[in-house]
mmCIF file of C-alpha atoms in Angstrom:
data_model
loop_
_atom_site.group_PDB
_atom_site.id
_atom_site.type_symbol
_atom_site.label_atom_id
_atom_site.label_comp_id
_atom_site.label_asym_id
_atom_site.label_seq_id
_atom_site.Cartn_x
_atom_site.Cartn_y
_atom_site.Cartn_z
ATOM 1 C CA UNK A 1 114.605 92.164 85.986
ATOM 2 C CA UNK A 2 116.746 89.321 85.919
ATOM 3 C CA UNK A 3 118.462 88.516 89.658
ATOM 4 C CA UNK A 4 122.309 87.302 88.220
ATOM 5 C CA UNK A 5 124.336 85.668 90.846
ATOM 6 C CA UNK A 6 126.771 87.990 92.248
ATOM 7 C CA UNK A 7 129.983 86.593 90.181
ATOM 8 C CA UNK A 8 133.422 87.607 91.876
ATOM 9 C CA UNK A 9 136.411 86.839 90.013
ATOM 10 C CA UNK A 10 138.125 84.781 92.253
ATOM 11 C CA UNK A 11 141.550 85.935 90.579
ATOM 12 C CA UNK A 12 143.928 87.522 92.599
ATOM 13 C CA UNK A 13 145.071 91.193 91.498
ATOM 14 C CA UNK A 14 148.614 91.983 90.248
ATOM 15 C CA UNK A 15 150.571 93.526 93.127
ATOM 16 C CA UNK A 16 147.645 92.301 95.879
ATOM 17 C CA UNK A 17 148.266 90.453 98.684
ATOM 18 C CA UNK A 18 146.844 86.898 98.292
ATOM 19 C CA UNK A 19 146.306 86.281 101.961
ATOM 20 C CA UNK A 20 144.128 89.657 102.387
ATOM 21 C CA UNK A 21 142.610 89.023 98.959
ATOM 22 C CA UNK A 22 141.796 85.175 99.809
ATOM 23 C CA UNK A 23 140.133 85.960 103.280
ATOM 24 C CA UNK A 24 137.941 88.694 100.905
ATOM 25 C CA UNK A 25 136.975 85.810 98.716
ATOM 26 C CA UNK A 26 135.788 83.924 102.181
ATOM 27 C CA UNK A 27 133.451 86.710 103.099
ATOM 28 C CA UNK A 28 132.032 86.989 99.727
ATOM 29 C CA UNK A 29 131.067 83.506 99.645
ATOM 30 C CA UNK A 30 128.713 84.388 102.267
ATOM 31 C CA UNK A 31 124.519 84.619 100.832
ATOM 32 C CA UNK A 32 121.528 84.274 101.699
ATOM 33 C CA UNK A 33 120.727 80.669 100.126
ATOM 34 C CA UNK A 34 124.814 79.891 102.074
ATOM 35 C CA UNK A 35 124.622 81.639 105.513
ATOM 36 C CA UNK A 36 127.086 79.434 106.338
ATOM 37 C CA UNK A 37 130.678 77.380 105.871
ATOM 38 C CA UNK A 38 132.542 74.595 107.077
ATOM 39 C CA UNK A 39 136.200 74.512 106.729
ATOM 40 C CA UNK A 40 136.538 71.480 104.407
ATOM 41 C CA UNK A 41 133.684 73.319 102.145
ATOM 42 C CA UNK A 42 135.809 76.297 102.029
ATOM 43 C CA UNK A 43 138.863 74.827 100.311
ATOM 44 C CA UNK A 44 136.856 72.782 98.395
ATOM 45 C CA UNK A 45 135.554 75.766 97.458
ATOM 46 C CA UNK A 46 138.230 77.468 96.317
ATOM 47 C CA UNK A 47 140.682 74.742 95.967
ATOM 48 C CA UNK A 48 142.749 75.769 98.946
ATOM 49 C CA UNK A 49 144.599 72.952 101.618
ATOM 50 C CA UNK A 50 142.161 72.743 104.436
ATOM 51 C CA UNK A 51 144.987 74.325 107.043
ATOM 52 C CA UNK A 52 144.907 77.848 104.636
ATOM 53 C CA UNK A 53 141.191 77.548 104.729
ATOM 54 C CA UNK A 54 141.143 76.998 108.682
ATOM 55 C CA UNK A 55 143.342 79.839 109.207
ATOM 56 C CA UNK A 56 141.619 82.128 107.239
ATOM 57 C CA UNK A 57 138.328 81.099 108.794
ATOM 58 C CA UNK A 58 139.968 81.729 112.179
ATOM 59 C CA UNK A 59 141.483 84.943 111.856
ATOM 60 C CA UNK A 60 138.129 86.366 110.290
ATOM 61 C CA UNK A 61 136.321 85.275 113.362
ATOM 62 C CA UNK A 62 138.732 86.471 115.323
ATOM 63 C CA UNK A 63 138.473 89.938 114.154
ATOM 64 C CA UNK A 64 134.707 89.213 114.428
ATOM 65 C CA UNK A 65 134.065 89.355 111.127
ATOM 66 C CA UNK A 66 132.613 85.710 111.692
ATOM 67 C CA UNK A 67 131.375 83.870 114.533
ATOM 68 C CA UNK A 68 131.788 80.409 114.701
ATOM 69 C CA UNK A 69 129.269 77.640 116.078
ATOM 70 C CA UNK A 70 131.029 75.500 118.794
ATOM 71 C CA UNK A 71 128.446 72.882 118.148
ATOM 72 C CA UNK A 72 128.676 72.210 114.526
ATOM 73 C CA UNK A 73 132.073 73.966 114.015
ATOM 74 C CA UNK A 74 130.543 76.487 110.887
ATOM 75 C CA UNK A 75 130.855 80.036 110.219
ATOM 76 C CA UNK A 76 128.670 82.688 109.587
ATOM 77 C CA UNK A 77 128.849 86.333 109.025
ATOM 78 C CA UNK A 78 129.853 88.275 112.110
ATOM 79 C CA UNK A 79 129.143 91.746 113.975
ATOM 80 C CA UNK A 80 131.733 93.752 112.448
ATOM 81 C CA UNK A 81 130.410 92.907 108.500
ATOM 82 C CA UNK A 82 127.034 94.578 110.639
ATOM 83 C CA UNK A 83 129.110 97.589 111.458
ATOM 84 C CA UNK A 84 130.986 98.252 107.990
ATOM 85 C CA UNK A 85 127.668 97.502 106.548
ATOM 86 C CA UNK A 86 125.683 100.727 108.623
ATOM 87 C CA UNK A 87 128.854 102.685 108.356
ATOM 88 C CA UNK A 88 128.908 102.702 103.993
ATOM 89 C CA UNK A 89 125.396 103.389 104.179
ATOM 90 C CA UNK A 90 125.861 106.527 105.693
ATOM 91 C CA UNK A 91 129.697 107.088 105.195
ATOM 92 C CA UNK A 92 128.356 108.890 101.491
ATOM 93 C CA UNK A 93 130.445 106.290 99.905
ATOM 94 C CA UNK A 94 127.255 104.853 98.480
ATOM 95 C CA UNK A 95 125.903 108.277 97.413
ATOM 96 C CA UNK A 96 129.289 108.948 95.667
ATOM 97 C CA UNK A 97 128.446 105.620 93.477
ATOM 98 C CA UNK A 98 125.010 106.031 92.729
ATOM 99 C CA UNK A 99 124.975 109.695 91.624
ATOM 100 C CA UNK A 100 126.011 109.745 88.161
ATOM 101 C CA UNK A 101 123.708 107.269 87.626
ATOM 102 C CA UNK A 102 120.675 109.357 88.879
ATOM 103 C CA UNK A 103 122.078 112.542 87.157
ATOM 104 C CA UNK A 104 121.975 110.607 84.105
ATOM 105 C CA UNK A 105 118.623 109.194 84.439
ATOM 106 C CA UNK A 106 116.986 112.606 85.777
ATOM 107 C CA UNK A 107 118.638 114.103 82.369
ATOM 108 C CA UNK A 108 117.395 111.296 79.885
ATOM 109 C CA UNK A 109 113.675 111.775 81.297
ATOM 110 C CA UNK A 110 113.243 114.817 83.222
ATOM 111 C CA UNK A 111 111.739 113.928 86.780
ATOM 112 C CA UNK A 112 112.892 113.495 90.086
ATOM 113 C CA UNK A 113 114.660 110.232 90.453
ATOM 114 C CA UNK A 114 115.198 108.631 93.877
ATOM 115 C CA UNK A 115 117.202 106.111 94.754
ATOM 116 C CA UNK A 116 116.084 104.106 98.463
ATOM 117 C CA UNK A 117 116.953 101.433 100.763
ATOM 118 C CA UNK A 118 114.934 99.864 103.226
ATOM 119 C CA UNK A 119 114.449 100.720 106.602
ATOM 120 C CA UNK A 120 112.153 98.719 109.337
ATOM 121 C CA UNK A 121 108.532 99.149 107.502
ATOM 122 C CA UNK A 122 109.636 102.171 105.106
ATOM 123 C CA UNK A 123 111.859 103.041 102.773
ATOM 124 C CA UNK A 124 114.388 105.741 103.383
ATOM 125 C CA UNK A 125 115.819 107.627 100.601
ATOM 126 C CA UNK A 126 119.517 107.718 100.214
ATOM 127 C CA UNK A 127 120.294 109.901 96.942
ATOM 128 C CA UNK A 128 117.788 111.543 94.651
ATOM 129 C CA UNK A 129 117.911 114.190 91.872
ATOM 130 C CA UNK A 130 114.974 116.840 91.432
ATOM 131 C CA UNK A 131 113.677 116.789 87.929
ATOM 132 C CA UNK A 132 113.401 119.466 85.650
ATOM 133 C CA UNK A 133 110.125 120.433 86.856
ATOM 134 C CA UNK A 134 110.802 121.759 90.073
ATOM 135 C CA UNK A 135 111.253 119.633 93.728
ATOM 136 C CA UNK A 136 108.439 117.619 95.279
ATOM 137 C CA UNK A 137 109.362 118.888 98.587
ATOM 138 C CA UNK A 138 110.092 122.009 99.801
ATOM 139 C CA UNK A 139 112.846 120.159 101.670
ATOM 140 C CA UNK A 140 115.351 117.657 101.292
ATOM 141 C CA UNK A 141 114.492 114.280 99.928
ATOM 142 C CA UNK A 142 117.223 112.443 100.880
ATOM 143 C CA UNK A 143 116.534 110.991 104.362
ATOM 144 C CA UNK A 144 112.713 111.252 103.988
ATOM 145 C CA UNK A 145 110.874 107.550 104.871
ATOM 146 C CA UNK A 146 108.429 106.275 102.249
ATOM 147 C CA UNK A 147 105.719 103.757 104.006
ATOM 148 C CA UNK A 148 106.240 100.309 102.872
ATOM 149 C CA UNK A 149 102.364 99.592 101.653
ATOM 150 C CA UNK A 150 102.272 102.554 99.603
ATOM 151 C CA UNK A 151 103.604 103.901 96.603
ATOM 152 C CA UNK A 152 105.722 102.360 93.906
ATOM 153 C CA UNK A 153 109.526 103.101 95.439
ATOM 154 C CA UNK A 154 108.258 100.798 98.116
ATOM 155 C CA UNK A 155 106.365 98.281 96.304
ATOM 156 C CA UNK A 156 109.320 97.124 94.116
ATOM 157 C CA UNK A 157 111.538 96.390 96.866
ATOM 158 C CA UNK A 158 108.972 94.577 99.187
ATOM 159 C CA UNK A 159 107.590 92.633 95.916
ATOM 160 C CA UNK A 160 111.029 90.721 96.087
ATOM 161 C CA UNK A 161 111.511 89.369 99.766
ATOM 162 C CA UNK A 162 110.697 86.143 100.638
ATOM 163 C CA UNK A 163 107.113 85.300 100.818
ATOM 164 C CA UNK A 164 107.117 84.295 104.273
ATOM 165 C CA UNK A 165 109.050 87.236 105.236
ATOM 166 C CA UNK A 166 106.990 90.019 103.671
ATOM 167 C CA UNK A 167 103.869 87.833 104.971
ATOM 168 C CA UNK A 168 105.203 88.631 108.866
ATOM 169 C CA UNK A 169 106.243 91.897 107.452
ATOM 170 C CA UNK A 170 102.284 92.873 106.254
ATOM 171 C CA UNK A 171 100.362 90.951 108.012
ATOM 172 C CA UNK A 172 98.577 91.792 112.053
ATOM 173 C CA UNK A 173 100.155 95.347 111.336
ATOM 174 C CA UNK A 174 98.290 98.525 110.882
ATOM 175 C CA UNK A 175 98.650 100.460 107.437
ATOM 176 C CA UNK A 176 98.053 104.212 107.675
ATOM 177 C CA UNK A 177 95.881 105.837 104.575
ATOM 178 C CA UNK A 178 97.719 108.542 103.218
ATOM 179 C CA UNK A 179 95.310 109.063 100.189
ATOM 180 C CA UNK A 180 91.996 107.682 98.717
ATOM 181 C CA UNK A 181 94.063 105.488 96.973
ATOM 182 C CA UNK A 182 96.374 103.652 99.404
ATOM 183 C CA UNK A 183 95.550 100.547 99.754
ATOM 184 C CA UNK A 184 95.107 99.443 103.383
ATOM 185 C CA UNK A 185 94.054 95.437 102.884
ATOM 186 C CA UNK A 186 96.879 92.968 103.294
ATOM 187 C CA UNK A 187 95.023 90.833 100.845
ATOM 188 C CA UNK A 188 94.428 93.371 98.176
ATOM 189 C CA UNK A 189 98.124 94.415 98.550
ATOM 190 C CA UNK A 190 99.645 90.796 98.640
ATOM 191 C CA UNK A 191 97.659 90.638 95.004
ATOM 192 C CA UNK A 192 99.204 94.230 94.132
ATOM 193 C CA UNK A 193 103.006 92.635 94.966
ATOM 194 C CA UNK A 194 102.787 89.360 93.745
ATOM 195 C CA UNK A 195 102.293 91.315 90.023
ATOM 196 C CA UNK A 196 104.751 93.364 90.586
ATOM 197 C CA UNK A 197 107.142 90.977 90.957
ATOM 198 C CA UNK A 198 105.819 89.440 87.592
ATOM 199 C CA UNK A 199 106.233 92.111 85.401
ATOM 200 C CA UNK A 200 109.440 93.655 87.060
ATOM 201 C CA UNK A 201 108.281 97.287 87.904
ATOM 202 C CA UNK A 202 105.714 99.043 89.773
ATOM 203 C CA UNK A 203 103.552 102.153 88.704
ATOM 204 C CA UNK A 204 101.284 104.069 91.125
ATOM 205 C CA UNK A 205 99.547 107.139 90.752
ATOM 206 C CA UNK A 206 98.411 109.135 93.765
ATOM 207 C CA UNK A 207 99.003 106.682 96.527
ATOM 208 C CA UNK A 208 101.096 108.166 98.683
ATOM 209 C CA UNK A 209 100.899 111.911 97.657
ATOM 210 C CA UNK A 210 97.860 113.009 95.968
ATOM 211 C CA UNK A 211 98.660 113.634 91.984
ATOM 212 C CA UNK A 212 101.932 112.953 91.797
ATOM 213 C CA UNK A 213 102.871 109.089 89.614
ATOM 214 C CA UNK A 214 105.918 107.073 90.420
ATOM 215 C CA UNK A 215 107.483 104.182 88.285
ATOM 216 C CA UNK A 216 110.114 102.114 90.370
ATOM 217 C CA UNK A 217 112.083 99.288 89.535
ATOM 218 C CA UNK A 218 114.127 96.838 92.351
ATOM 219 C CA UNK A 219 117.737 97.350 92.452
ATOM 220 C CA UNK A 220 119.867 93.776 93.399
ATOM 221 C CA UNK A 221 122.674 93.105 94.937
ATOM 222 C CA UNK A 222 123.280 89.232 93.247
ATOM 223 C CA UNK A 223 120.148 87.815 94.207
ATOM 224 C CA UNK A 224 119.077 89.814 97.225
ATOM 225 C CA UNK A 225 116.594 92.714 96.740
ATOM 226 C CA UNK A 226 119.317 95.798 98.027
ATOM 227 C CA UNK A 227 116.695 98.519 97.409
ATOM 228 C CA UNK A 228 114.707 100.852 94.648
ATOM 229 C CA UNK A 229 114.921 103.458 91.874
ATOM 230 C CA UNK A 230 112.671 105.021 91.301
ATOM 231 C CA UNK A 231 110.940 107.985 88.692
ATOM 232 C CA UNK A 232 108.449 110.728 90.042
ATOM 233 C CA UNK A 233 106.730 113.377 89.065
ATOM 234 C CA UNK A 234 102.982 115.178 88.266
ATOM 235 C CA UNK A 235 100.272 112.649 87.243
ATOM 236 C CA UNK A 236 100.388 114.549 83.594
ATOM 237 C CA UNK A 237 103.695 114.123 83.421
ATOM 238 C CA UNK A 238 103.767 110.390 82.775
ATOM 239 C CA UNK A 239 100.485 110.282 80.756
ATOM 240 C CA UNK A 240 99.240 107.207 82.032
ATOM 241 C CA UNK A 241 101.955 105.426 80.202
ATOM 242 C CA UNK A 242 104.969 104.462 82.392
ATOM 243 C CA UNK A 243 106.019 101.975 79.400
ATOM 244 C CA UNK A 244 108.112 104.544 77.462
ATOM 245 C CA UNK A 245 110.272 105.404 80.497
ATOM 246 C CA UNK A 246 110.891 101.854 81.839
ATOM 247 C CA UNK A 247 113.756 101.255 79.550
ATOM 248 C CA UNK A 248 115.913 103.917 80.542
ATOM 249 C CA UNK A 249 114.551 103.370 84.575
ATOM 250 C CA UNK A 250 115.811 99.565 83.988
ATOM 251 C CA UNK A 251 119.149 100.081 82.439
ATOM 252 C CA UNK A 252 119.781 102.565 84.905
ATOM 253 C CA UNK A 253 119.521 99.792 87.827
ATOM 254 C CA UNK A 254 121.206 97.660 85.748
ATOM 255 C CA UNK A 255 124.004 100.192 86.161
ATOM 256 C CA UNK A 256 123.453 100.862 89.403
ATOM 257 C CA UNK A 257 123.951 97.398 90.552
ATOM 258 C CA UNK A 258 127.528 97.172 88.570
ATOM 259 C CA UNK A 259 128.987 99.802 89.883
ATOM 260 C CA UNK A 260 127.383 98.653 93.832
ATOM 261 C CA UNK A 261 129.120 94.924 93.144
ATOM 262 C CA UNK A 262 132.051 96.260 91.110
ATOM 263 C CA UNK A 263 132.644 99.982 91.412
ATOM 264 C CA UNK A 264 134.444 102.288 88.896
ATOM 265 C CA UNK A 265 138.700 102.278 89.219
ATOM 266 C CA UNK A 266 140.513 105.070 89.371
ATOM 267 C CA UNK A 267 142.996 105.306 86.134
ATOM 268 C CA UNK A 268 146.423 104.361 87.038
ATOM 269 C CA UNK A 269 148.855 107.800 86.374
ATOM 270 C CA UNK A 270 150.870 107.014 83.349
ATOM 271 C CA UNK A 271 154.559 106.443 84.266
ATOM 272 C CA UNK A 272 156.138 109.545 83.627
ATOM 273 C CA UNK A 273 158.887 109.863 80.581
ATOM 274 C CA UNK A 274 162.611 110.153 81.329
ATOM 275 C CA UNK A 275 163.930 113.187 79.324
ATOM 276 C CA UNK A 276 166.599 112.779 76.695
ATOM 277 C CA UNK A 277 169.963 113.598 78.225
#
């Protein structure tokens, strides 16, 4: 799956405020390869005088939004982007967003479709849909925590984080065996991840609940790995060929992320009609 850079149209709105809508554009700038800014490199940036910049850059920090470094005089993301960011997690903002997108996929194949974020050394899931077979659980699958090491709705996030980060992540720590099939070696995994992330998806069968296939894709948020979607269902189900399913599984990510980085507008009310005296 291709990781696009997270494009923001650096236009301001008709009828927005540029000054909110500017300081916006500031804390978008913010990635993982740019943790942080200097005020000259903002308006260079965005072709601002360096005083708007430096006010801007102020303000945000002093709402904590950003922190500032005495020493060098940059800015990087602040505690209260850390709040927002735990509060639309669980606000059910971000289930409101992703579930037309899962009841679309669940009706196009069938199974249970999940969609998870990660959490310490598992992945938590955040929205799902039961497929037309019946519920894997006999309760709730939102919430439940899927073990990093095993099973495919793991495996295609952790494929995509830095090497050196899913290396401390993996390595020295104990992996529980759920099945005969989880793999517990952190070589034998690494191998498992690194192909993964070369053909874009993962497919497991049995590794985390005995009989029961997953195929999950990584869902991104510009270039950073945001989380997984995922397909499940009984082994017979899929056949042993995940390949006619992937299409749909990828286009619905694809959809996924659009509607995470740009989500849907309300229609405006048309303007209602004077009547004829």
């Amino acid at each position: 799956m291709a990781m696009a850079e997270f494009e923001v149209d650096r236009r301001t709105p008709a009828g927005a405020l540029q000054t909110v809508d500017r300081a916006l554009l500031v804390l978008l700038a913010f990635e993982r390869t740019r943790p942080d800014w200097g005020v000259t490199e903002v308006a260079a940036e965005f072709g601002w005088d360096t005083s708007v910049a430096q006010r801007l850059l102020a303000t945000l920090a002093g709402r904590g939004f950003l922190v500032s470094d005495p020493a060098t005089r940059r800015y990087r993301i602040g505690p209260a982007v850390l709040r927002l960011g735990r509060l639309w997690e669980r606000s059910g903002s971000l289930e409101l967003l992703a579930g037309p997108v899962l009841e679309e996929l669940r009706r196009v194949t069938g199974d249970t479709v999940l969609f998870c974020l990660p959490d310490s050394f598992h992945m938590r899931c955040v929205a799902a849909e039961e497929g037309e077979a019946g519920p894997l659980r006999y309760y709730p699958l939102v919430g439940e925590l899927y073990p990093a090491h095993a099973g495919a709705t793991s495996k295609s996030f952790y494929a995509y984080l830095p090497d050196e980060q899913r290396h401390r992540l993996f390595r020295g720590r104990p992996m529980a065996r759920f099945t005969d099939r989880t793999v517990t070696d952190p070589d034998v995994l690494e191998q498992q991840l690194l192909q993964v992330r070369a053909q874009g998806y993962a497919w497991t069968v049995g590794e985390y609940d005995t009989g029961i296939a997953t195929l999950a894709v990584p869902v991104f948020l510009g270039r950073e790995p945001y989380g997984s979607l995922s397909l499940g269902g009984a082994e017979e189900r899929f056949d042993g060929a995940p390949e006619n399913r992937l299409d749909a599984l990828r286009n619905a990510a694809a959809l996924l992320e659009k509607r995470l980085t740009h989500p849907p507008q309300r229609a405006k009310p048309r303007a209602r009609r004077t009547p004829s005296a």
